């Protein structure tokens, strides 16, 4: 359900009041700031742009969902060298071509689409 600007503000205040939340300081360069402003507005055409916190926290949730999905897919496969279920985090064959840890981990890293 679409949230009204007032509801979104209220949610932000509620979030900020929650004990245990961690405040992060981000240093962004000019290009990133421009992208941020562009995306907050561009993802809500004709509506009030996303708040900065809302945009960033949603990205974190999106990436978490995506990572969980990727890991679930990887769980169906095994390392070609040691046979352990993927994703392998430790393997004595690391460095060998057949070991998933050598190159396979690239499947999980953050990638900027070209
Ligand atoms: Zn292995």
Tab-separated table of N, CA and C and ligand atoms in Angstrom:
chain	number	residue	atom	x	y	z
A	1	UNK	N	0.832	-1.205	0.000
A	1	UNK	CA	0.000	0.000	0.000
A	1	UNK	C	0.864	1.251	0.000
A	2	UNK	N	0.494	2.216	-0.808
A	2	UNK	CA	1.278	3.453	-0.895
A	2	UNK	C	1.173	4.228	0.415
A	3	UNK	N	2.300	4.749	0.849
A	3	UNK	CA	2.305	5.526	2.089
A	3	UNK	C	2.236	7.002	1.740
A	4	UNK	N	1.518	7.731	2.527
A	4	UNK	CA	1.447	9.178	2.313
A	4	UNK	C	2.734	9.794	2.854
A	5	UNK	N	3.061	11.009	2.392
A	5	UNK	CA	4.261	11.674	2.923
A	5	UNK	C	4.241	11.741	4.450
A	6	UNK	N	3.054	11.999	5.021
A	6	UNK	CA	2.940	12.099	6.481
A	6	UNK	C	3.250	10.757	7.138
A	7	UNK	N	2.753	9.687	6.526
A	7	UNK	CA	3.016	8.353	7.074
A	7	UNK	C	4.498	8.016	6.992
A	8	UNK	N	5.124	8.422	5.901
A	8	UNK	CA	6.538	8.122	5.719
A	8	UNK	C	7.387	8.913	6.725
A	9	UNK	N	7.009	10.148	6.962
A	9	UNK	CA	7.705	10.958	7.977
A	9	UNK	C	7.561	10.325	9.351
A	10	UNK	N	6.342	9.900	9.617
A	10	UNK	CA	6.034	9.289	10.915
A	10	UNK	C	6.870	8.019	11.108
A	11	UNK	N	6.984	7.251	10.040
A	11	UNK	CA	7.779	6.030	10.072
A	11	UNK	C	9.248	6.353	10.345
A	12	UNK	N	9.715	7.406	9.727
A	12	UNK	CA	11.109	7.821	9.930
A	12	UNK	C	11.347	8.197	11.389
A	13	UNK	N	10.417	8.963	11.939
A	13	UNK	CA	10.562	9.377	13.338
A	13	UNK	C	10.523	8.165	14.273
A	14	UNK	N	9.615	7.229	13.970
A	14	UNK	CA	9.491	6.022	14.796
A	14	UNK	C	10.791	5.234	14.740
A	15	UNK	N	11.350	5.157	13.550
A	15	UNK	CA	12.601	4.423	13.356
A	15	UNK	C	13.734	5.072	14.154
A	16	UNK	N	13.789	6.383	14.097
A	16	UNK	CA	14.861	7.095	14.785
A	16	UNK	C	14.746	6.975	16.303
A	17	UNK	N	13.523	6.725	16.759
A	17	UNK	CA	13.303	6.650	18.198
A	17	UNK	C	13.594	5.252	18.744
A	18	UNK	N	13.711	4.262	17.855
A	18	UNK	CA	13.908	2.885	18.283
A	18	UNK	C	15.275	2.698	18.917
A	19	UNK	N	15.279	2.178	20.127
A	19	UNK	CA	16.550	1.921	20.810
A	19	UNK	C	17.293	0.807	20.103
A	20	UNK	N	18.593	0.916	20.038
A	20	UNK	CA	19.391	-0.131	19.416
A	20	UNK	C	19.702	0.144	17.963
A	21	UNK	N	19.017	1.126	17.379
A	21	UNK	CA	19.349	1.498	16.006
A	21	UNK	C	20.719	2.138	15.978
A	22	UNK	N	21.393	1.971	14.884
A	22	UNK	CA	22.740	2.509	14.773
A	22	UNK	C	22.741	3.657	13.773
A	23	UNK	N	23.375	4.721	14.188
A	23	UNK	CA	23.471	5.873	13.318
A	23	UNK	C	24.770	5.774	12.537
A	24	UNK	N	24.676	5.909	11.224
A	24	UNK	CA	25.862	5.820	10.385
A	24	UNK	C	26.149	7.170	9.746
A	25	UNK	N	27.428	7.466	9.648
A	25	UNK	CA	27.792	8.682	8.939
A	25	UNK	C	28.374	8.265	7.595
A	26	UNK	N	27.819	8.779	6.527
A	26	UNK	CA	28.282	8.420	5.190
A	26	UNK	C	29.003	9.603	4.569
A	27	UNK	N	30.134	9.338	3.971
A	27	UNK	CA	30.813	10.386	3.218
A	27	UNK	C	30.611	10.084	1.744
A	28	UNK	N	29.902	10.955	1.058
A	28	UNK	CA	29.607	10.737	-0.356
A	28	UNK	C	30.306	11.799	-1.195
A	29	UNK	N	30.800	11.410	-2.364
A	29	UNK	CA	31.386	12.422	-3.243
A	29	UNK	C	30.253	13.093	-4.030
A	30	UNK	N	30.623	14.114	-4.785
A	30	UNK	CA	29.607	14.891	-5.497
A	30	UNK	C	28.784	14.050	-6.460
A	31	UNK	N	29.469	13.123	-7.122
A	31	UNK	CA	28.771	12.286	-8.089
A	31	UNK	C	27.749	11.394	-7.379
A	32	UNK	N	28.152	10.832	-6.238
A	32	UNK	CA	27.235	9.973	-5.494
A	32	UNK	C	26.048	10.770	-4.941
A	33	UNK	N	26.326	11.982	-4.492
A	33	UNK	CA	25.239	12.834	-4.002
A	33	UNK	C	24.245	13.145	-5.101
A	34	UNK	N	24.786	13.406	-6.287
A	34	UNK	CA	23.931	13.686	-7.441
A	34	UNK	C	23.088	12.463	-7.798
A	35	UNK	N	23.735	11.297	-7.794
A	35	UNK	CA	23.014	10.053	-8.101
A	35	UNK	C	21.922	9.808	-7.073
A	36	UNK	N	22.242	10.069	-5.820
A	36	UNK	CA	21.288	9.854	-4.743
A	36	UNK	C	20.047	10.728	-4.931
A	37	UNK	N	20.278	12.005	-5.192
A	37	UNK	CA	19.146	12.924	-5.396
A	37	UNK	C	18.342	12.508	-6.633
A	38	UNK	N	19.065	12.135	-7.676
A	38	UNK	CA	18.426	11.726	-8.925
A	38	UNK	C	17.557	10.476	-8.711
A	39	UNK	N	18.092	9.511	-7.946
A	39	UNK	CA	17.365	8.262	-7.734
A	39	UNK	C	16.180	8.426	-6.773
A	40	UNK	N	16.370	9.232	-5.737
A	40	UNK	CA	15.267	9.453	-4.792
A	40	UNK	C	14.064	10.047	-5.515
A	41	UNK	N	14.331	10.946	-6.454
A	41	UNK	CA	13.241	11.566	-7.218
A	41	UNK	C	12.814	10.656	-8.367
A	42	UNK	N	13.802	10.081	-9.059
A	42	UNK	CA	13.521	9.301	-10.263
A	42	UNK	C	12.730	8.028	-10.013
A	43	UNK	N	12.786	7.503	-8.785
A	43	UNK	CA	12.041	6.281	-8.478
A	43	UNK	C	10.633	6.581	-7.977
A	44	UNK	N	10.314	7.858	-7.867
A	44	UNK	CA	8.945	8.224	-7.467
A	44	UNK	C	8.451	9.369	-8.352
A	45	UNK	N	8.356	9.095	-9.684
A	45	UNK	CA	7.962	10.170	-10.602
A	45	UNK	C	6.585	10.746	-10.236
A	46	UNK	N	6.514	12.054	-10.223
A	46	UNK	CA	5.242	12.710	-9.946
A	46	UNK	C	4.844	12.636	-8.485
A	47	UNK	N	5.737	12.131	-7.645
A	47	UNK	CA	5.430	12.014	-6.215
A	47	UNK	C	6.570	12.621	-5.416
A	48	UNK	N	6.349	12.701	-4.130
A	48	UNK	CA	7.413	13.216	-3.283
A	48	UNK	C	8.592	12.236	-3.314
A	49	UNK	N	9.813	12.736	-3.547
A	49	UNK	CA	10.962	11.819	-3.632
A	49	UNK	C	11.136	11.004	-2.358
A	50	UNK	N	11.816	9.869	-2.480
A	50	UNK	CA	12.177	9.109	-1.288
A	50	UNK	C	13.022	9.981	-0.387
A	51	UNK	N	12.852	9.787	0.915
A	51	UNK	CA	13.759	10.406	1.866
A	51	UNK	C	15.090	9.666	1.729
A	52	UNK	N	16.193	10.337	2.054
A	52	UNK	CA	17.503	9.695	1.938
A	52	UNK	C	17.573	8.402	2.750
A	53	UNK	N	17.121	8.478	4.012
A	53	UNK	CA	17.188	7.302	4.888
A	53	UNK	C	16.374	6.167	4.293
A	54	UNK	N	15.220	6.521	3.708
A	54	UNK	CA	14.300	5.525	3.173
A	54	UNK	C	14.926	4.823	1.967
A	55	UNK	N	15.572	5.618	1.149
A	55	UNK	CA	16.225	5.087	-0.036
A	55	UNK	C	17.341	4.110	0.357
A	56	UNK	N	18.217	4.555	1.256
A	56	UNK	CA	19.361	3.729	1.658
A	56	UNK	C	18.911	2.474	2.408
A	57	UNK	N	17.987	2.618	3.344
A	57	UNK	CA	17.560	1.446	4.123
A	57	UNK	C	16.834	0.444	3.215
A	58	UNK	N	16.111	0.939	2.225
A	58	UNK	CA	15.424	0.027	1.306
A	58	UNK	C	16.441	-0.711	0.438
A	59	UNK	N	17.488	-0.004	0.003
A	59	UNK	CA	18.537	-0.671	-0.781
A	59	UNK	C	19.167	-1.806	0.018
A	60	UNK	N	19.378	-1.564	1.312
A	60	UNK	CA	19.965	-2.600	2.168
A	60	UNK	C	19.046	-3.830	2.196
A	61	UNK	N	17.742	-3.561	2.322
A	61	UNK	CA	16.780	-4.678	2.365
A	61	UNK	C	16.697	-5.402	1.024
A	62	UNK	N	16.763	-4.646	-0.059
A	62	UNK	CA	16.735	-5.250	-1.397
A	62	UNK	C	17.951	-6.151	-1.578
A	63	UNK	N	19.116	-5.650	-1.193
A	63	UNK	CA	20.329	-6.440	-1.377
A	63	UNK	C	20.318	-7.670	-0.485
A	64	UNK	N	19.781	-7.536	0.715
A	64	UNK	CA	19.693	-8.678	1.613
A	64	UNK	C	18.802	-9.767	1.018
A	65	UNK	N	17.665	-9.356	0.448
A	65	UNK	CA	16.760	-10.326	-0.176
A	65	UNK	C	17.449	-10.997	-1.360
A	66	UNK	N	18.163	-10.209	-2.137
A	66	UNK	CA	18.856	-10.734	-3.306
A	66	UNK	C	19.968	-11.714	-2.891
A	67	UNK	N	20.721	-11.341	-1.877
A	67	UNK	CA	21.796	-12.208	-1.394
A	67	UNK	C	21.230	-13.535	-0.879
A	68	UNK	N	20.163	-13.467	-0.093
A	68	UNK	CA	19.552	-14.692	0.426
A	68	UNK	C	19.106	-15.605	-0.706
A	69	UNK	N	18.580	-14.984	-1.757
A	69	UNK	CA	18.121	-15.747	-2.914
A	69	UNK	C	19.315	-16.395	-3.634
A	70	UNK	N	20.384	-15.627	-3.796
A	70	UNK	CA	21.582	-16.149	-4.457
A	70	UNK	C	22.190	-17.295	-3.670
A	71	UNK	N	22.237	-17.129	-2.333
A	71	UNK	CA	22.807	-18.176	-1.488
A	71	UNK	C	21.938	-19.436	-1.569
A	72	UNK	N	20.626	-19.273	-1.585
A	72	UNK	CA	19.720	-20.424	-1.693
A	72	UNK	C	19.969	-21.174	-3.005
A	73	UNK	N	20.221	-20.426	-4.075
A	73	UNK	CA	20.548	-21.048	-5.369
A	73	UNK	C	21.890	-21.779	-5.294
A	74	UNK	N	22.876	-21.112	-4.687
A	74	UNK	CA	24.208	-21.723	-4.567
A	74	UNK	C	24.159	-23.000	-3.737
A	75	UNK	N	23.275	-23.011	-2.729
A	75	UNK	CA	23.157	-24.178	-1.844
A	75	UNK	C	22.835	-25.463	-2.613
A	76	UNK	N	22.305	-25.300	-3.834
A	76	UNK	CA	21.954	-26.480	-4.639
A	76	UNK	C	23.172	-27.064	-5.351
A	77	UNK	N	24.295	-26.326	-5.281
A	77	UNK	CA	25.506	-26.783	-5.970
A	77	UNK	C	26.606	-27.105	-4.958
A	78	UNK	N	27.641	-27.759	-5.463
A	78	UNK	CA	28.771	-28.117	-4.607
A	78	UNK	C	30.086	-27.700	-5.252
A	79	UNK	N	31.078	-27.507	-4.409
A	79	UNK	CA	32.400	-27.155	-4.904
A	79	UNK	C	32.921	-28.290	-5.790
A	80	UNK	N	33.465	-27.920	-6.931
A	80	UNK	CA	33.968	-28.909	-7.869
A	80	UNK	C	35.214	-29.635	-7.361
A	81	UNK	N	35.824	-29.129	-6.316
A	81	UNK	CA	37.054	-29.739	-5.807
A	81	UNK	C	36.802	-30.544	-4.540
A	82	UNK	N	36.243	-29.888	-3.518
A	82	UNK	CA	36.071	-30.582	-2.235
A	82	UNK	C	34.671	-31.188	-2.091
A	83	UNK	N	33.755	-30.761	-2.951
A	83	UNK	CA	32.408	-31.322	-2.909
A	83	UNK	C	31.503	-30.727	-1.854
A	84	UNK	N	32.018	-29.743	-1.099
A	84	UNK	CA	31.185	-29.115	-0.072
A	84	UNK	C	30.086	-28.275	-0.720
A	85	UNK	N	29.016	-28.105	0.051
A	85	UNK	CA	27.902	-27.299	-0.428
A	85	UNK	C	28.338	-25.837	-0.555
A	86	UNK	N	27.926	-25.194	-1.636
A	86	UNK	CA	28.233	-23.771	-1.829
A	86	UNK	C	27.277	-22.917	-1.019
A	87	UNK	N	27.677	-21.717	-0.634
A	87	UNK	CA	28.998	-21.130	-0.830
A	87	UNK	C	30.018	-21.632	0.205
A	88	UNK	N	31.153	-22.072	-0.278
A	88	UNK	CA	32.232	-22.540	0.580
A	88	UNK	C	32.957	-21.309	1.126
A	89	UNK	N	33.281	-21.300	2.415
A	89	UNK	CA	34.023	-20.154	2.962
A	89	UNK	C	35.457	-20.532	3.315
A	90	UNK	N	35.694	-21.823	3.471
A	90	UNK	CA	37.052	-22.292	3.755
A	90	UNK	C	37.265	-23.583	2.999
A	91	UNK	N	38.403	-23.680	2.341
A	91	UNK	CA	38.698	-24.906	1.605
A	91	UNK	C	40.210	-25.007	1.462
A	92	UNK	N	40.750	-26.184	1.738
A	92	UNK	CA	42.207	-26.336	1.651
A	92	UNK	C	42.671	-26.350	0.201
A	93	UNK	N	41.733	-26.412	-0.761
A	93	UNK	CA	42.103	-26.380	-2.179
A	93	UNK	C	41.955	-24.985	-2.777
A	94	UNK	N	41.696	-24.012	-1.925
A	94	UNK	CA	41.575	-22.633	-2.376
A	94	UNK	C	42.805	-22.268	-3.205
A	95	UNK	N	42.580	-21.634	-4.348
A	95	UNK	CA	43.690	-21.300	-5.224
A	95	UNK	C	43.737	-22.223	-6.431
A	96	UNK	N	43.200	-23.437	-6.258
A	96	UNK	CA	43.117	-24.355	-7.402
A	96	UNK	C	41.925	-23.962	-8.262
A	97	UNK	N	42.080	-24.137	-9.566
A	97	UNK	CA	41.018	-23.743	-10.487
A	97	UNK	C	39.676	-24.407	-10.187
A	98	UNK	N	39.705	-25.661	-9.812
A	98	UNK	CA	38.463	-26.408	-9.612
A	98	UNK	C	37.732	-26.012	-8.326
A	99	UNK	N	38.429	-25.300	-7.432
A	99	UNK	CA	37.792	-24.931	-6.158
A	99	UNK	C	36.938	-23.677	-6.332
A	100	UNK	N	35.725	-23.740	-5.829
A	100	UNK	CA	34.782	-22.624	-5.987
A	100	UNK	C	35.321	-21.344	-5.357
A	101	UNK	N	36.080	-21.487	-4.270
A	101	UNK	CA	36.598	-20.307	-3.565
A	101	UNK	C	37.555	-19.477	-4.420
A	102	UNK	N	38.202	-20.119	-5.371
A	102	UNK	CA	39.186	-19.413	-6.185
A	102	UNK	C	38.520	-18.335	-7.040
A	103	UNK	N	37.454	-18.690	-7.744
A	103	UNK	CA	36.785	-17.720	-8.617
A	103	UNK	C	35.281	-17.594	-8.362
A	104	UNK	N	34.704	-18.668	-7.864
A	104	UNK	CA	33.251	-18.730	-7.714
A	104	UNK	C	32.673	-17.624	-6.854
A	105	UNK	N	33.430	-17.194	-5.880
A	105	UNK	CA	32.919	-16.184	-4.944
A	105	UNK	C	32.503	-14.905	-5.671
A	106	UNK	N	33.079	-14.667	-6.865
A	106	UNK	CA	32.697	-13.468	-7.642
A	106	UNK	C	31.189	-13.432	-7.911
A	107	UNK	N	30.560	-14.604	-7.895
A	107	UNK	CA	29.111	-14.668	-8.118
A	107	UNK	C	28.360	-13.875	-7.045
A	108	UNK	N	28.952	-13.757	-5.859
A	108	UNK	CA	28.239	-13.110	-4.750
A	108	UNK	C	28.637	-11.653	-4.518
A	109	UNK	N	29.728	-11.234	-5.096
A	109	UNK	CA	30.185	-9.861	-4.802
A	109	UNK	C	29.222	-8.823	-5.402
A	110	UNK	N	29.290	-7.637	-4.878
A	110	UNK	CA	28.471	-6.548	-5.387
A	110	UNK	C	28.961	-6.178	-6.774
A	111	UNK	N	28.032	-6.082	-7.705
A	111	UNK	CA	28.413	-5.725	-9.073
A	111	UNK	C	27.583	-4.543	-9.545
A	112	UNK	N	28.251	-3.611	-10.177
A	112	UNK	CA	27.547	-2.484	-10.798
A	112	UNK	C	27.294	-2.882	-12.245
A	113	UNK	N	26.022	-2.980	-12.646
A	113	UNK	CA	25.737	-3.391	-14.025
A	113	UNK	C	26.339	-2.376	-15.015
A	114	UNK	N	26.922	-2.885	-16.084
A	114	UNK	CA	27.546	-1.961	-17.046
A	114	UNK	C	26.533	-1.496	-18.093
B	1	LIG	ZN1	36.676	-26.434	-2.511
